[in-house]
PDB file of C-alpha atoms in Angstrom:
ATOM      1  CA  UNK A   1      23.892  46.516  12.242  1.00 53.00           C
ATOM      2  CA  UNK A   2      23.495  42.564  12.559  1.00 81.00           C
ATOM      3  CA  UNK A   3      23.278  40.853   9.620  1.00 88.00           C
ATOM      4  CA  UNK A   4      19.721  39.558   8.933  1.00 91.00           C
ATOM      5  CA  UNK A   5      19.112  43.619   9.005  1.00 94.00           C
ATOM      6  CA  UNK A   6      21.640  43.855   6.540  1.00 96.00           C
ATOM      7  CA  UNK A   7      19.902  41.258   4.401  1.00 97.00           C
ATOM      8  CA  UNK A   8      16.570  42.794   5.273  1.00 97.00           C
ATOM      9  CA  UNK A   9      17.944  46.115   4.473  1.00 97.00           C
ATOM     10  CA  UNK A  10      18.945  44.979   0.754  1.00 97.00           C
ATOM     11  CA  UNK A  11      15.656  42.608   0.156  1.00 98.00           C
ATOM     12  CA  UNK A  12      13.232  45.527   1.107  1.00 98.00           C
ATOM     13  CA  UNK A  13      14.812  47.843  -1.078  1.00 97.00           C
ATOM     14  CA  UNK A  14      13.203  46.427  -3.857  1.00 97.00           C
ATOM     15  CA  UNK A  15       9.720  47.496  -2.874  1.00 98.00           C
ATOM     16  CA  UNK A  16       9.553  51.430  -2.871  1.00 97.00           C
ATOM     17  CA  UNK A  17       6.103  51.415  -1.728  1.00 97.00           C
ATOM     18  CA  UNK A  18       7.159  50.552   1.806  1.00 97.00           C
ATOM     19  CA  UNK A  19       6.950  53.059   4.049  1.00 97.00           C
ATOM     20  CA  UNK A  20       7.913  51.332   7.392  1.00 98.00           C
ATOM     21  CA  UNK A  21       9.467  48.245   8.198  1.00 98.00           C
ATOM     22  CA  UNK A  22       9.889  47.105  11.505  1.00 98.00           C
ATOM     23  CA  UNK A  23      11.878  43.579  12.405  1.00 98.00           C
ATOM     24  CA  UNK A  24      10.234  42.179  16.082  1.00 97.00           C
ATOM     25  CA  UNK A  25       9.757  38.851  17.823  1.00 95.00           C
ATOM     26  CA  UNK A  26      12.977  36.399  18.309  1.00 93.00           C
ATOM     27  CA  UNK A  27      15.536  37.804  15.631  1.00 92.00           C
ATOM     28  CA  UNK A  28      14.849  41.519  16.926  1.00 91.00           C
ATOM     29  CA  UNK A  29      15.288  40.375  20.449  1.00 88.00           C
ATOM     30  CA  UNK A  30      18.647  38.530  19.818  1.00 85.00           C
ATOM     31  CA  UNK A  31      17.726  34.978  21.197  1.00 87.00           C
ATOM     32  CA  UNK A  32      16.790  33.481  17.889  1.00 86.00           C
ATOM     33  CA  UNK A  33      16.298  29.617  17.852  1.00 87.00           C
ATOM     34  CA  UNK A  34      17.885  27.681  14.873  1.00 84.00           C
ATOM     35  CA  UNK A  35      14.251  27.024  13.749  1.00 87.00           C
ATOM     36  CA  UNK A  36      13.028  30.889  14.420  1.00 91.00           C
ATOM     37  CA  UNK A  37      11.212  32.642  11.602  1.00 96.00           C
ATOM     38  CA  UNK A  38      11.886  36.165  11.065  1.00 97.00           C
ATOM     39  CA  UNK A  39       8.673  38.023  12.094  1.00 98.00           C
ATOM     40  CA  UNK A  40       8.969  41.499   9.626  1.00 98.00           C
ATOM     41  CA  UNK A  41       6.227  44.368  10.309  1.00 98.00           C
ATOM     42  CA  UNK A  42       5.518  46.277   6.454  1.00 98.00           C
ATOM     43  CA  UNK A  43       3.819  49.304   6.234  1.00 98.00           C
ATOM     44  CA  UNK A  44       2.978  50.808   2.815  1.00 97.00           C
ATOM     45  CA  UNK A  45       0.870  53.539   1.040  1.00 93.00           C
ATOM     46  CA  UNK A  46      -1.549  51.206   0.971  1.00 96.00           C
ATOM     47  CA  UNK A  47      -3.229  47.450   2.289  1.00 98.00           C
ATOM     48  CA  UNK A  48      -0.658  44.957   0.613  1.00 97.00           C
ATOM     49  CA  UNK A  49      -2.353  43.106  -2.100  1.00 97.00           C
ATOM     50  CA  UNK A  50      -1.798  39.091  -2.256  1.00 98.00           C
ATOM     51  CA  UNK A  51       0.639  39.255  -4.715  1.00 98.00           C
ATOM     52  CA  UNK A  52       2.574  42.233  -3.718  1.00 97.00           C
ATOM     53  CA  UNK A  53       2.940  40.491  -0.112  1.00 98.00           C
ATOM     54  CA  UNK A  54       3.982  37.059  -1.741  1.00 98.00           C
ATOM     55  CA  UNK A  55       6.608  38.869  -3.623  1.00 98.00           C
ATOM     56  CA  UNK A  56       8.064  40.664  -0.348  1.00 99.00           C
ATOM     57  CA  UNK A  57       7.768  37.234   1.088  1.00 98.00           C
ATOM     58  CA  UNK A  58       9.113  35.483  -1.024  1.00 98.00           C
ATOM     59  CA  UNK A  59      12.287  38.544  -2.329  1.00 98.00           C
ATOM     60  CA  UNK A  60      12.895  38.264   1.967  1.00 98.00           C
ATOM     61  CA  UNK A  61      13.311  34.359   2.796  1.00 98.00           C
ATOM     62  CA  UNK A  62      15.551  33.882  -0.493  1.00 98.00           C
ATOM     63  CA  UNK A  63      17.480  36.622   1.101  1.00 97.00           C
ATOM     64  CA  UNK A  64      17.909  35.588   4.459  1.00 95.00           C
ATOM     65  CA  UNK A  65      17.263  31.731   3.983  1.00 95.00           C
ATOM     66  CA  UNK A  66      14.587  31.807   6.634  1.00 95.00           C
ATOM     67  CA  UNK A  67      10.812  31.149   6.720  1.00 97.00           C
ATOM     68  CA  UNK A  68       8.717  34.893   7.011  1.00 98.00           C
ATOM     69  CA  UNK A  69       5.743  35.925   8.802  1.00 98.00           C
ATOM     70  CA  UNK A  70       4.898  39.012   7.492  1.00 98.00           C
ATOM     71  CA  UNK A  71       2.167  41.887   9.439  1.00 98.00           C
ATOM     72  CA  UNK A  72       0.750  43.848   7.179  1.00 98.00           C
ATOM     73  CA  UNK A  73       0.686  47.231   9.623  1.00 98.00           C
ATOM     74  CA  UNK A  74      -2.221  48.923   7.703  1.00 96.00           C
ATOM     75  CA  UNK A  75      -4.805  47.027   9.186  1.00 93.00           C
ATOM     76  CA  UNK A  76      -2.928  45.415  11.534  1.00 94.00           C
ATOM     77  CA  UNK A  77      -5.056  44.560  15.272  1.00 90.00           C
ATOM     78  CA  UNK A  78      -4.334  44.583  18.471  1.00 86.00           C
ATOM     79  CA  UNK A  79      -1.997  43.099  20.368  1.00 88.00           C
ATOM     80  CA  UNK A  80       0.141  42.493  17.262  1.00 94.00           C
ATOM     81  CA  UNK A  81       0.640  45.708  16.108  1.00 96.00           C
ATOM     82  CA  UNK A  82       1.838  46.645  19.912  1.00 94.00           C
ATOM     83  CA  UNK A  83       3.878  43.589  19.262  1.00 96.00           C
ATOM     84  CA  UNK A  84       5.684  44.686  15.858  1.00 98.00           C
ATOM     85  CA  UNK A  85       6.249  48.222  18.080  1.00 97.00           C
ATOM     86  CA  UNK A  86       8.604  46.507  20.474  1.00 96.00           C
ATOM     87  CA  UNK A  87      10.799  44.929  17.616  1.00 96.00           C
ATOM     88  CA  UNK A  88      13.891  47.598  15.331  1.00 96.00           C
ATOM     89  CA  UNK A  89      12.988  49.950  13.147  1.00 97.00           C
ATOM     90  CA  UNK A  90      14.912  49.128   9.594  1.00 97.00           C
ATOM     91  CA  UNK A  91      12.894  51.391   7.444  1.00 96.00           C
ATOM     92  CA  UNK A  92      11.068  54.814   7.904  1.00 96.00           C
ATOM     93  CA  UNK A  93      11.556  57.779   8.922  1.00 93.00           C
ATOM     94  CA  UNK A  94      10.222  58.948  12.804  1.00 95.00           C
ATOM     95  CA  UNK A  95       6.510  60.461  11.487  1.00 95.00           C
ATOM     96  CA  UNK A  96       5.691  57.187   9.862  1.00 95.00           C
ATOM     97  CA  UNK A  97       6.558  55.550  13.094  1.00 96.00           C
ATOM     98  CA  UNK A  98       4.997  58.129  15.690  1.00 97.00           C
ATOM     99  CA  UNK A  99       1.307  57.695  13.782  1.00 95.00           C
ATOM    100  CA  UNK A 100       2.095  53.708  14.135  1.00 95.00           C
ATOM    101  CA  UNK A 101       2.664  54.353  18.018  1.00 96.00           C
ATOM    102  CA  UNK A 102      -0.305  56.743  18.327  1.00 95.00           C
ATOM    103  CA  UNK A 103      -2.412  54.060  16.438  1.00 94.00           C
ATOM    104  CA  UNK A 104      -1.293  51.363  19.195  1.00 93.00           C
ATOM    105  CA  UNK A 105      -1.893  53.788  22.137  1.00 93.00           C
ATOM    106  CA  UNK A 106      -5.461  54.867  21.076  1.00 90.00           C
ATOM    107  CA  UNK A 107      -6.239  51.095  20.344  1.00 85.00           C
ATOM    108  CA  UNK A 108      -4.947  50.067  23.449  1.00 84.00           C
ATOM    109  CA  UNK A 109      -6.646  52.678  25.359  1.00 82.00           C
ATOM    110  CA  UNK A 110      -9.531  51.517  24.003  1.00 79.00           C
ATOM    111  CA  UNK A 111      -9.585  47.645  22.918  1.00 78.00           C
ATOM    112  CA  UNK A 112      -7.608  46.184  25.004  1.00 75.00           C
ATOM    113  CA  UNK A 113      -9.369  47.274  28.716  1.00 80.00           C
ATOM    114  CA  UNK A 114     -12.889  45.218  27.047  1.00 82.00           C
ATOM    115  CA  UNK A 115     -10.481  42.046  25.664  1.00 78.00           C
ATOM    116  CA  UNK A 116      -9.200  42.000  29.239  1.00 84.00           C
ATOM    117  CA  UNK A 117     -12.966  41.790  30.553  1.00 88.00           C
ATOM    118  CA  UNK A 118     -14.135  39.452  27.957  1.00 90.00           C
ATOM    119  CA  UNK A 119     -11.342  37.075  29.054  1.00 88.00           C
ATOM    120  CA  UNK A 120     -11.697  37.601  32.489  1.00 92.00           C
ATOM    121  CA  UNK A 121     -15.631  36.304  31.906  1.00 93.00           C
ATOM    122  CA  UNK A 122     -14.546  33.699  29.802  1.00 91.00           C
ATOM    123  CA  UNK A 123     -12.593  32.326  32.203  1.00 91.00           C
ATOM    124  CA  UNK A 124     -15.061  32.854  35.058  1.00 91.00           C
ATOM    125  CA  UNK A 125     -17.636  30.997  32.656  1.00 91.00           C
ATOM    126  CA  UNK A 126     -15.579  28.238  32.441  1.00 91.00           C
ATOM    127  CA  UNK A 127     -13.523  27.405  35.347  1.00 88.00           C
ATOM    128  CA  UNK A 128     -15.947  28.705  37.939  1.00 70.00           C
TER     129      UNK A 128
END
């Protein structure tokens, strides 16, 4: 395991409400950037209240050093939550995951064929 999971690892610990906790974008991929953020997917029993977010936020960057964006997967929309799918898994268990992954596939079934159209329109509309 690299070590920003390691550090992830130890910071999330801290916050037993988490169910899931997925680690995507640049850092999951490997070809982080010396000014990359670490892009961290959080799914708990619940919608993450302000404070309870600023605290993982906040418990996570003094860990790692780095600047967080933070996707709260309750409510999380399309295409970010397919987005957060894509990255390592570095807490939960498979169920937890597998209803994530259904989630995505029903959205996408569903949202993402009418944002294609809409944008296809848009573009029509506007370039001619």
């Amino acid at each position: 395991m690299a070590a920003i999971e390691d550090q992830l690892l130890r910071a999330l610990s801290a916050f037993p409400e988490i169910r899931l906790a997925l680690l995507f974008g640049s850092r999951a991929s490997g070809r982080p950037r010396a000014d990359s953020d670490i892009d961290l997917a959080i799914l708990a029993d619940s919608p993450l209240a302000p404070e309870r977010r600023a605290c993982i936020i906040e418990a996570v960057a003094l860990a790692t050093g780095c600047p967080i964006d933070l996707v709260d997967l309750y409510h999380a929309p399309e295409p970010v939550l397919g987005e957060a799918l894509k990255g390592v898994r570095l807490l939960g268990n498979a169920a937890a995951h597998a209803q994530l992954v259904t989630r995505h596939v029903l959205n996408a079934a569903d949202f993402l064929p009418l944002r294609e159209r809409i944008l296809t329109e848009r573009r029509s509309a506007w370039i001619g």
